[in-house]
Amino acid sequence: MPKRNHDDPALKLDNQLCFAVYSTAHALTRTYKPLLDALNLTYPQYLVMLVLWERDGMTVKAIGQRLHLDSGTLTPLLKRLETAGYVRRQRASDDERQVNIHLTEQGQALYERAHSVPQEILSASGGNARNLLALKQNLLQLRDTLNAAGD
Amino acid sequence: MPKRNHDDPALKLDNQLCFAVYSTAHALTRTYKPLLDALNLTYPQYLVMLVLWERDGMTVKAIGQRLHLDSGTLTPLLKRLETAGYVRRQRASDDERQVNIHLTEQGQALYERAHSVPQEILSASGGNARNLLALKQNLLQLRDTLNAAGD
DNA sequence: GAAATAACAATTGTGCACAATTAAATTTCC
DNA sequence: GGAAATTTAATTGTGCACAATTGTTATTTC
């Protein structure tokens, strides 16, 4: 039985944009890991902290919209952040369906220790801020195109 | 007690390249999902199939090197692909530590049904192949820089 | 104002992703 | 030739990520 030829260039791994995004995301997470270990955060937890440092007291829903994550991901993650002492979860009194997430003193204080993280990531990324900014814009455009296509 | 100002632009979510990569990766996975559901594959399983379609009979180790994944991820994933009937896992006779992964007839046949996937992804991505190719190259350069920095 | 509907968080179940450990086989070095 | 080091896959445990469901609370509709 002759082996079939598999020669569609579109199905070669090295031609897949998606694998480039996927493997770069993992490389970035691995780069963040030692930096975030020092803050006792995982990368998704760090994203939640970034959101809360911009605006404290957001609901789970609002955090999820900002990060494109749902409650199935956020609820246990936020409970771990609460256990770590960085946030407080409080059901809203005016609408008992919602849960507001507030930073604790410790969570506020963590901001000061986070300043060095973006610098180190920039450095590990090669340090060309202009190129990286353009890359970010291109990615966001792709992301928004994909999200618009799948509505 | 006055609320502290959190105004380091480097710590704004919207300025983070990493979040752009992270959220684009998720958007891509979501775009793939309905296409891959039809093939009874998840996205990481699809990546493994791409690798095997290029070269059948690879070891777990070699697949992991290609995809930047370790055996803790691949072993259960490959067992699920075996249950689905797409691959066969066989311990090498010359070196019993290694496990070779071979496509089944069904796994070979799946290739024919996969041709439409990259086309549909390209279409959902906006269809500008030239821009997407440049984006891919920029991402791979970033990934390789990060991997080189963290050795 | 009661019933239907919608909004929201939590829960459950499946499948990655990776660190750390284990176990087995092979290679290296003396 | 045999002890020690190395290689390899599997296992275990933690933490996302998301679909589907559940239960509660608000809101809308009649």
mmCIF file of C-alpha atoms (C1' of nucleotides) in Angstrom:
data_model
loop_
_atom_site.group_PDB
_atom_site.id
_atom_site.type_symbol
_atom_site.label_atom_id
_atom_site.label_comp_id
_atom_site.label_asym_id
_atom_site.label_seq_id
_atom_site.Cartn_x
_atom_site.Cartn_y
_atom_site.Cartn_z
ATOM 1 C CA MET A 1 0.000 0.000 0.000
ATOM 2 C CA PRO A 2 1.645 3.245 -1.138
ATOM 3 C CA LYS A 3 1.959 6.011 1.418
ATOM 4 C CA ARG A 4 -0.215 8.968 0.477
ATOM 5 C CA ASN A 5 1.433 12.303 -0.261
ATOM 6 C CA HIS A 6 0.720 15.033 2.238
ATOM 7 C CA ASP A 7 1.872 18.126 0.443
ATOM 8 C CA ASP A 8 -0.689 20.872 0.944
ATOM 9 C CA PRO A 9 1.509 23.816 1.979
ATOM 10 C CA ALA A 10 -1.383 25.339 3.921
ATOM 11 C CA LEU A 11 -1.272 22.324 6.273
ATOM 12 C CA LYS A 12 2.444 22.598 7.068
ATOM 13 C CA LEU A 13 2.997 23.532 10.701
ATOM 14 C CA ASP A 14 5.608 26.139 9.827
ATOM 15 C CA ASN A 15 3.151 27.963 7.588
ATOM 16 C CA GLN A 16 0.522 28.325 10.289
ATOM 17 C CA LEU A 17 0.105 31.809 11.720
ATOM 18 C CA CYS A 18 -1.910 30.265 14.487
ATOM 19 C CA PHE A 19 0.958 28.129 15.712
ATOM 20 C CA ALA A 20 3.154 31.224 15.741
ATOM 21 C CA VAL A 21 0.650 32.960 18.019
ATOM 22 C CA TYR A 22 0.163 29.859 20.149
ATOM 23 C CA SER A 23 3.848 29.120 20.683
ATOM 24 C CA THR A 24 4.697 32.796 21.271
ATOM 25 C CA ALA A 25 2.004 32.987 23.947
ATOM 26 C CA HIS A 26 3.588 30.022 25.718
ATOM 27 C CA ALA A 27 7.068 31.494 25.392
ATOM 28 C CA LEU A 28 5.809 34.729 26.957
ATOM 29 C CA THR A 29 4.124 32.895 29.830
ATOM 30 C CA ARG A 30 7.348 31.033 30.496
ATOM 31 C CA THR A 31 9.247 34.334 30.472
ATOM 32 C CA TYR A 32 6.810 35.862 32.963
ATOM 33 C CA LYS A 33 6.894 32.872 35.295
ATOM 34 C CA PRO A 34 10.037 33.600 37.324
ATOM 35 C CA LEU A 35 9.085 37.296 37.596
ATOM 36 C CA LEU A 36 5.547 36.553 38.743
ATOM 37 C CA ASP A 37 6.609 33.760 41.090
ATOM 38 C CA ALA A 38 8.300 36.496 43.121
ATOM 39 C CA LEU A 39 4.896 38.230 43.437
ATOM 40 C CA ASN A 40 3.075 34.949 44.137
ATOM 41 C CA LEU A 41 0.956 35.389 40.988
ATOM 42 C CA THR A 42 0.267 33.314 37.895
ATOM 43 C CA TYR A 43 0.043 35.097 34.564
ATOM 44 C CA PRO A 44 -3.796 35.122 34.390
ATOM 45 C CA GLN A 45 -3.872 36.333 37.994
ATOM 46 C CA TYR A 46 -1.468 39.119 37.021
ATOM 47 C CA LEU A 47 -3.873 40.170 34.267
ATOM 48 C CA VAL A 48 -6.708 40.385 36.794
ATOM 49 C CA MET A 49 -4.518 42.500 39.069
ATOM 50 C CA LEU A 50 -3.693 44.848 36.161
ATOM 51 C CA VAL A 51 -7.415 45.317 35.585
ATOM 52 C CA LEU A 52 -8.129 45.963 39.265
ATOM 53 C CA TRP A 53 -5.228 48.377 39.625
ATOM 54 C CA GLU A 54 -6.839 50.408 36.842
ATOM 55 C CA ARG A 55 -10.276 50.280 38.443
ATOM 56 C CA ASP A 56 -10.980 48.745 41.825
ATOM 57 C CA GLY A 57 -14.282 47.140 42.771
ATOM 58 C CA MET A 58 -15.206 45.716 39.368
ATOM 59 C CA THR A 59 -17.719 42.887 39.063
ATOM 60 C CA VAL A 60 -16.685 39.422 37.905
ATOM 61 C CA LYS A 61 -18.625 40.075 34.725
ATOM 62 C CA ALA A 62 -16.760 43.310 33.972
ATOM 63 C CA ILE A 63 -13.364 41.716 34.616
ATOM 64 C CA GLY A 64 -14.345 38.901 32.285
ATOM 65 C CA GLN A 65 -15.317 41.310 29.523
ATOM 66 C CA ARG A 66 -12.017 43.113 29.848
ATOM 67 C CA LEU A 67 -9.966 39.901 29.695
ATOM 68 C CA HIS A 68 -12.257 37.814 27.454
ATOM 69 C CA LEU A 69 -12.726 35.230 30.213
ATOM 70 C CA ASP A 70 -15.873 33.753 31.727
ATOM 71 C CA SER A 71 -16.946 33.014 35.287
ATOM 72 C CA GLY A 72 -15.885 29.389 35.023
ATOM 73 C CA THR A 73 -12.329 30.611 34.723
ATOM 74 C CA LEU A 74 -12.543 33.661 36.960
ATOM 75 C CA THR A 75 -14.452 32.348 39.973
ATOM 76 C CA PRO A 76 -11.801 29.830 41.095
ATOM 77 C CA LEU A 77 -8.973 32.186 40.085
ATOM 78 C CA LEU A 78 -10.465 34.988 42.203
ATOM 79 C CA LYS A 79 -10.902 32.629 45.130
ATOM 80 C CA ARG A 80 -7.200 31.844 44.922
ATOM 81 C CA LEU A 81 -6.390 35.568 44.810
ATOM 82 C CA GLU A 82 -8.590 35.963 47.889
ATOM 83 C CA THR A 83 -6.748 33.138 49.653
ATOM 84 C CA ALA A 84 -3.467 34.838 48.739
ATOM 85 C CA GLY A 85 -4.782 37.988 50.450
ATOM 86 C CA TYR A 86 -4.811 40.234 47.380
ATOM 87 C CA VAL A 87 -8.582 40.712 46.870
ATOM 88 C CA ARG A 88 -11.869 40.610 48.732
ATOM 89 C CA ARG A 89 -15.030 39.183 47.128
ATOM 90 C CA GLN A 90 -18.225 40.920 48.137
ATOM 91 C CA ARG A 91 -21.709 40.338 46.837
ATOM 92 C CA ALA A 92 -23.319 43.643 45.836
ATOM 93 C CA SER A 93 -26.064 44.754 48.232
ATOM 94 C CA ASP A 94 -28.114 46.520 45.546
ATOM 95 C CA ASP A 95 -28.026 43.559 43.128
ATOM 96 C CA GLU A 96 -27.310 40.284 44.845
ATOM 97 C CA ARG A 97 -26.453 38.552 41.577
ATOM 98 C CA GLN A 98 -23.244 40.508 41.236
ATOM 99 C CA VAL A 99 -19.975 40.050 43.084
ATOM 100 C CA ASN A 100 -17.612 43.014 43.390
ATOM 101 C CA ILE A 101 -13.907 42.394 43.624
ATOM 102 C CA HIS A 102 -11.925 44.816 45.793
ATOM 103 C CA LEU A 103 -8.182 45.016 46.300
ATOM 104 C CA THR A 104 -6.927 44.547 49.840
ATOM 105 C CA GLU A 105 -4.128 46.657 51.288
ATOM 106 C CA GLN A 106 -1.782 43.888 50.234
ATOM 107 C CA GLY A 107 -3.233 43.886 46.738
ATOM 108 C CA GLN A 108 -2.761 47.658 46.487
ATOM 109 C CA ALA A 109 0.780 47.381 47.812
ATOM 110 C CA LEU A 110 1.688 44.735 45.241
ATOM 111 C CA TYR A 111 1.471 47.406 42.531
ATOM 112 C CA GLU A 112 4.733 48.930 43.710
ATOM 113 C CA ARG A 113 6.517 45.618 43.323
ATOM 114 C CA ALA A 114 5.142 45.081 39.819
ATOM 115 C CA HIS A 115 6.824 48.045 38.132
ATOM 116 C CA SER A 116 9.896 46.057 37.146
ATOM 117 C CA VAL A 117 7.933 43.324 35.386
ATOM 118 C CA PRO A 118 7.153 45.137 32.101
ATOM 119 C CA GLN A 119 10.730 46.384 31.906
ATOM 120 C CA GLU A 120 12.154 42.913 32.216
ATOM 121 C CA ILE A 121 9.713 41.543 29.660
ATOM 122 C CA LEU A 122 10.645 44.318 27.235
ATOM 123 C CA SER A 123 14.284 43.494 27.750
ATOM 124 C CA ALA A 124 13.759 39.742 27.205
ATOM 125 C CA SER A 125 11.717 40.595 24.087
ATOM 126 C CA GLY A 126 14.668 42.256 22.422
ATOM 127 C CA GLY A 127 14.051 45.791 23.563
ATOM 128 C CA ASN A 128 12.828 47.276 20.301
ATOM 129 C CA ALA A 129 9.796 49.136 21.654
ATOM 130 C CA ARG A 130 8.767 50.515 18.273
ATOM 131 C CA ASN A 131 8.646 47.119 16.567
ATOM 132 C CA LEU A 132 6.866 45.535 19.519
ATOM 133 C CA LEU A 133 4.236 48.277 19.509
ATOM 134 C CA ALA A 134 3.559 47.652 15.823
ATOM 135 C CA LEU A 135 3.343 43.927 16.491
ATOM 136 C CA LYS A 136 0.827 44.556 19.266
ATOM 137 C CA GLN A 137 -1.358 46.693 16.990
ATOM 138 C CA ASN A 138 -1.315 44.062 14.256
ATOM 139 C CA LEU A 139 -2.291 41.370 16.742
ATOM 140 C CA LEU A 140 -5.159 43.406 18.162
ATOM 141 C CA GLN A 141 -6.459 44.050 14.682
ATOM 142 C CA LEU A 142 -6.356 40.321 13.932
ATOM 143 C CA ARG A 143 -8.049 39.518 17.231
ATOM 144 C CA ASP A 144 -10.835 41.996 16.653
ATOM 145 C CA THR A 145 -11.341 40.755 13.096
ATOM 146 C CA LEU A 146 -11.645 37.184 14.395
ATOM 147 C CA ASN A 147 -14.023 38.187 17.153
ATOM 148 C CA ALA A 148 -16.149 40.146 14.693
ATOM 149 C CA ALA A 149 -16.235 37.166 12.308
ATOM 150 C CA GLY A 150 -17.443 34.817 15.027
ATOM 151 C CA ASP A 151 -20.436 36.641 16.408
ATOM 152 C CA MET B 1 -7.324 57.092 53.595
ATOM 153 C CA PRO B 2 -6.443 58.451 50.168
ATOM 154 C CA LYS B 3 -6.531 56.013 47.271
ATOM 155 C CA ARG B 4 -3.095 55.550 45.762
ATOM 156 C CA ASN B 5 -2.508 56.618 42.187
ATOM 157 C CA HIS B 6 -1.802 53.779 39.790
ATOM 158 C CA ASP B 7 -0.512 55.528 36.738
ATOM 159 C CA ASP B 8 2.501 53.646 35.412
ATOM 160 C CA PRO B 9 1.669 53.377 31.695
ATOM 161 C CA ALA B 10 3.729 50.199 31.420
ATOM 162 C CA LEU B 11 1.244 48.501 33.764
ATOM 163 C CA LYS B 12 -1.870 49.411 31.765
ATOM 164 C CA LEU B 13 -3.509 46.334 30.275
ATOM 165 C CA ASP B 14 -3.970 47.998 26.896
ATOM 166 C CA ASN B 15 -0.247 48.678 26.635
ATOM 167 C CA GLN B 16 0.736 45.065 27.175
ATOM 168 C CA LEU B 17 1.998 43.217 24.119
ATOM 169 C CA CYS B 18 1.631 40.034 26.071
ATOM 170 C CA PHE B 19 -2.104 40.465 26.547
ATOM 171 C CA ALA B 20 -2.429 41.080 22.822
ATOM 172 C CA VAL B 21 -0.720 37.738 22.135
ATOM 173 C CA TYR B 22 -2.686 35.988 24.861
ATOM 174 C CA SER B 23 -6.109 37.234 23.797
ATOM 175 C CA THR B 24 -5.383 36.701 20.098
ATOM 176 C CA ALA B 25 -4.402 33.104 20.825
ATOM 177 C CA HIS B 26 -7.751 32.565 22.526
ATOM 178 C CA ALA B 27 -9.633 34.256 19.704
ATOM 179 C CA LEU B 28 -7.907 31.942 17.232
ATOM 180 C CA THR B 29 -8.711 28.843 19.275
ATOM 181 C CA ARG B 30 -12.349 29.897 19.395
ATOM 182 C CA THR B 31 -12.327 30.408 15.634
ATOM 183 C CA TYR B 32 -10.867 26.934 15.089
ATOM 184 C CA LYS B 33 -13.306 25.241 17.422
ATOM 185 C CA PRO B 34 -16.328 24.768 15.138
ATOM 186 C CA LEU B 35 -14.057 23.692 12.258
ATOM 187 C CA LEU B 36 -12.167 21.177 14.372
ATOM 188 C CA ASP B 37 -15.288 19.872 16.095
ATOM 189 C CA ALA B 38 -16.275 18.528 12.682
ATOM 190 C CA LEU B 39 -13.016 16.529 12.637
ATOM 191 C CA ASN B 40 -13.388 15.447 16.283
ATOM 192 C CA LEU B 41 -10.142 17.249 17.195
ATOM 193 C CA THR B 42 -9.156 19.920 19.695
ATOM 194 C CA TYR B 43 -6.683 22.567 18.603
ATOM 195 C CA PRO B 44 -3.627 21.016 20.312
ATOM 196 C CA GLN B 45 -4.637 17.642 18.861
ATOM 197 C CA TYR B 46 -4.824 19.279 15.429
ATOM 198 C CA LEU B 47 -1.245 20.522 15.885
ATOM 199 C CA VAL B 48 -0.097 16.975 16.674
ATOM 200 C CA MET B 49 -1.863 15.708 13.559
ATOM 201 C CA LEU B 50 -0.153 18.400 11.437
ATOM 202 C CA VAL B 51 3.193 17.182 12.758
ATOM 203 C CA LEU B 52 2.389 13.533 12.079
ATOM 204 C CA TRP B 53 1.062 14.254 8.594
ATOM 205 C CA GLU B 54 4.462 15.762 7.836
ATOM 206 C CA ARG B 55 6.337 12.823 9.307
ATOM 207 C CA ASP B 56 4.689 9.677 10.592
ATOM 208 C CA GLY B 57 6.113 7.525 13.386
ATOM 209 C CA MET B 58 7.725 10.281 15.456
ATOM 210 C CA THR B 59 8.521 9.751 19.117
ATOM 211 C CA VAL B 60 6.700 11.617 21.860
ATOM 212 C CA LYS B 61 9.919 13.512 22.500
ATOM 213 C CA ALA B 62 10.251 14.644 18.878
ATOM 214 C CA ILE B 63 6.619 15.776 18.715
ATOM 215 C CA GLY B 64 7.170 17.717 21.915
ATOM 216 C CA GLN B 65 10.235 19.464 20.524
ATOM 217 C CA ARG B 66 8.330 20.457 17.416
ATOM 218 C CA LEU B 67 5.384 21.871 19.364
ATOM 219 C CA HIS B 68 7.231 23.075 22.490
ATOM 220 C CA LEU B 69 5.199 20.709 24.679
ATOM 221 C CA ASP B 70 6.296 18.128 27.228
ATOM 222 C CA SER B 71 5.214 14.567 27.942
ATOM 223 C CA GLY B 72 2.894 15.684 30.724
ATOM 224 C CA THR B 73 0.804 17.410 28.080
ATOM 225 C CA LEU B 74 1.346 14.978 25.223
ATOM 226 C CA THR B 75 0.901 11.610 26.904
ATOM 227 C CA PRO B 76 -2.778 12.076 27.820
ATOM 228 C CA LEU B 77 -3.465 13.968 24.577
ATOM 229 C CA LEU B 78 -2.005 11.104 22.524
ATOM 230 C CA LYS B 79 -4.025 8.578 24.488
ATOM 231 C CA ARG B 80 -7.154 10.503 23.550
ATOM 232 C CA LEU B 81 -6.074 10.549 19.898
ATOM 233 C CA GLU B 82 -5.570 6.782 20.175
ATOM 234 C CA THR B 83 -9.051 6.356 21.659
ATOM 235 C CA ALA B 84 -10.420 8.451 18.787
ATOM 236 C CA GLY B 85 -8.771 5.995 16.374
ATOM 237 C CA TYR B 86 -6.355 8.450 14.741
ATOM 238 C CA VAL B 87 -3.009 7.170 16.078
ATOM 239 C CA ARG B 88 -1.349 4.041 17.413
ATOM 240 C CA ARG B 89 1.185 4.226 20.264
ATOM 241 C CA GLN B 90 3.994 1.684 20.054
ATOM 242 C CA ARG B 91 7.013 1.337 22.282
ATOM 243 C CA ALA B 92 10.205 1.144 20.202
ATOM 244 C CA SER B 93 11.801 -2.315 20.180
ATOM 245 C CA ASP B 94 15.365 -1.005 19.889
ATOM 246 C CA ASP B 95 14.983 1.484 22.756
ATOM 247 C CA GLU B 96 12.154 0.611 25.086
ATOM 248 C CA ARG B 97 12.139 4.081 26.646
ATOM 249 C CA GLN B 98 10.738 5.604 23.474
ATOM 250 C CA VAL B 99 7.186 5.487 22.179
ATOM 251 C CA ASN B 100 6.575 5.938 18.462
ATOM 252 C CA ILE B 101 3.304 7.468 17.327
ATOM 253 C CA HIS B 102 1.892 6.163 14.048
ATOM 254 C CA LEU B 103 -1.134 7.370 12.138
ATOM 255 C CA THR B 104 -3.911 4.846 11.589
ATOM 256 C CA GLU B 105 -5.780 4.588 8.288
ATOM 257 C CA GLN B 106 -8.368 6.885 9.824
ATOM 258 C CA GLY B 107 -5.676 9.336 10.875
ATOM 259 C CA GLN B 108 -4.253 9.350 7.343
ATOM 260 C CA ALA B 109 -7.708 9.794 5.854
ATOM 261 C CA LEU B 110 -8.425 12.771 8.082
ATOM 262 C CA TYR B 111 -5.854 14.773 6.116
ATOM 263 C CA GLU B 112 -8.226 15.024 3.170
ATOM 264 C CA ARG B 113 -10.927 16.529 5.360
ATOM 265 C CA ALA B 114 -8.523 19.089 6.853
ATOM 266 C CA HIS B 115 -7.741 21.018 3.659
ATOM 267 C CA SER B 116 -10.581 23.479 4.179
ATOM 268 C CA VAL B 117 -9.485 24.461 7.687
ATOM 269 C CA PRO B 118 -6.600 26.822 6.806
ATOM 270 C CA GLN B 119 -8.720 28.462 4.112
ATOM 271 C CA GLU B 120 -11.526 29.217 6.522
ATOM 272 C CA ILE B 121 -9.095 30.543 9.123
ATOM 273 C CA LEU B 122 -7.498 32.797 6.513
ATOM 274 C CA SER B 123 -10.916 34.070 5.557
ATOM 275 C CA ALA B 124 -11.926 34.721 9.194
ATOM 276 C CA SER B 125 -8.585 36.484 9.694
ATOM 277 C CA GLY B 126 -9.385 39.100 7.088
ATOM 278 C CA GLY B 127 -7.844 37.411 4.078
ATOM 279 C CA ASN B 128 -4.770 39.600 3.696
ATOM 280 C CA ALA B 129 -2.195 36.829 3.264
ATOM 281 C CA ARG B 130 0.742 39.209 2.873
ATOM 282 C CA ASN B 131 0.081 41.047 6.156
ATOM 283 C CA LEU B 132 -0.576 37.814 8.009
ATOM 284 C CA LEU B 133 2.686 36.344 6.749
ATOM 285 C CA ALA B 134 4.585 39.375 8.032
ATOM 286 C CA LEU B 135 2.789 39.093 11.363
ATOM 287 C CA LYS B 136 3.778 35.441 11.595
ATOM 288 C CA GLN B 137 7.442 36.224 10.955
ATOM 289 C CA ASN B 138 7.452 38.970 13.581
ATOM 290 C CA LEU B 139 5.893 36.616 16.112
ATOM 291 C CA LEU B 140 8.393 33.853 15.429
ATOM 292 C CA GLN B 141 11.242 36.284 15.837
ATOM 293 C CA LEU B 142 9.831 37.413 19.203
ATOM 294 C CA ARG B 143 9.294 33.816 20.284
ATOM 295 C CA ASP B 144 12.830 32.802 19.389
ATOM 296 C CA THR B 145 14.247 35.867 21.143
ATOM 297 C CA LEU B 146 12.302 34.972 24.290
ATOM 298 C CA ASN B 147 13.357 31.347 24.136
ATOM 299 C CA ALA B 148 16.982 32.362 23.639
ATOM 300 C CA ALA B 149 16.789 34.786 26.596
ATOM 301 C CA GLY B 150 15.423 32.106 28.917
ATOM 302 C CA ASP B 151 17.962 29.347 28.495
ATOM 303 C "C1'" DG C 1 -48.868 42.505 40.903
ATOM 304 C "C1'" DA C 2 -47.969 37.726 39.000
ATOM 305 C "C1'" DA C 3 -45.623 35.217 35.551
ATOM 306 C "C1'" DA C 4 -42.177 34.956 32.289
ATOM 307 C "C1'" DT C 5 -37.696 36.331 30.998
ATOM 308 C "C1'" DA C 6 -33.049 37.748 31.523
ATOM 309 C "C1'" DA C 7 -28.774 38.431 34.074
ATOM 310 C "C1'" DC C 8 -25.271 36.732 36.867
ATOM 311 C "C1'" DA C 9 -22.154 33.872 39.573
ATOM 312 C "C1'" DA C 10 -21.216 29.351 40.802
ATOM 313 C "C1'" DT C 11 -20.667 24.519 39.708
ATOM 314 C "C1'" DT C 12 -19.440 20.452 36.982
ATOM 315 C "C1'" DG C 13 -16.886 18.061 33.594
ATOM 316 C "C1'" DT C 14 -13.324 17.791 29.895
ATOM 317 C "C1'" DG C 15 -8.967 18.993 28.124
ATOM 318 C "C1'" DC C 16 -4.748 21.397 27.983
ATOM 319 C "C1'" DA C 17 -0.014 23.134 30.197
ATOM 320 C "C1'" DC C 18 3.719 22.538 33.087
ATOM 321 C "C1'" DA C 19 6.607 21.483 37.354
ATOM 322 C "C1'" DA C 20 8.207 17.753 39.950
ATOM 323 C "C1'" DT C 21 8.717 13.034 40.681
ATOM 324 C "C1'" DT C 22 9.110 8.148 39.369
ATOM 325 C "C1'" DA C 23 10.554 4.172 36.868
ATOM 326 C "C1'" DA C 24 12.824 1.912 33.369
ATOM 327 C "C1'" DA C 25 16.242 1.516 29.869
ATOM 328 C "C1'" DT C 26 20.492 2.958 27.797
ATOM 329 C "C1'" DT C 27 24.948 5.066 27.618
ATOM 330 C "C1'" DT C 28 29.159 6.529 29.646
ATOM 331 C "C1'" DC C 29 33.039 6.061 32.263
ATOM 332 C "C1'" DC C 30 36.177 3.805 35.001
ATOM 333 C "C1'" DG D 1 32.059 -5.701 33.155
ATOM 334 C "C1'" DG D 2 29.616 -2.912 36.292
ATOM 335 C "C1'" DA D 3 28.409 1.486 38.813
ATOM 336 C "C1'" DA D 4 26.879 6.024 37.819
ATOM 337 C "C1'" DA D 5 24.857 9.343 34.955
ATOM 338 C "C1'" DT D 6 21.632 10.272 31.335
ATOM 339 C "C1'" DT D 7 17.551 9.745 28.567
ATOM 340 C "C1'" DT D 8 12.735 8.950 28.002
ATOM 341 C "C1'" DA D 9 7.848 8.404 28.973
ATOM 342 C "C1'" DA D 10 4.540 8.191 32.421
ATOM 343 C "C1'" DT D 11 2.421 9.918 36.648
ATOM 344 C "C1'" DT D 12 0.804 13.311 40.003
ATOM 345 C "C1'" DG D 13 -0.752 17.716 41.379
ATOM 346 C "C1'" DT D 14 -1.989 22.631 40.469
ATOM 347 C "C1'" DG D 15 -4.047 26.005 37.660
ATOM 348 C "C1'" DC D 16 -6.190 27.762 33.674
ATOM 349 C "C1'" DA D 17 -10.053 27.726 29.749
ATOM 350 C "C1'" DC D 18 -14.504 26.907 28.302
ATOM 351 C "C1'" DA D 19 -19.142 24.533 27.471
ATOM 352 C "C1'" DA D 20 -23.199 23.373 29.790
ATOM 353 C "C1'" DT D 21 -26.024 23.440 33.731
ATOM 354 C "C1'" DT D 22 -27.941 25.230 38.091
ATOM 355 C "C1'" DG D 23 -29.833 28.394 41.277
ATOM 356 C "C1'" DT D 24 -30.711 32.856 42.668
ATOM 357 C "C1'" DT D 25 -32.012 37.518 41.913
ATOM 358 C "C1'" DA D 26 -33.720 41.397 38.936
ATOM 359 C "C1'" DT D 27 -36.263 43.009 35.397
ATOM 360 C "C1'" DT D 28 -39.747 42.968 31.935
ATOM 361 C "C1'" DT D 29 -44.209 41.946 30.206
ATOM 362 C "C1'" DC D 30 -48.762 41.371 30.501
#
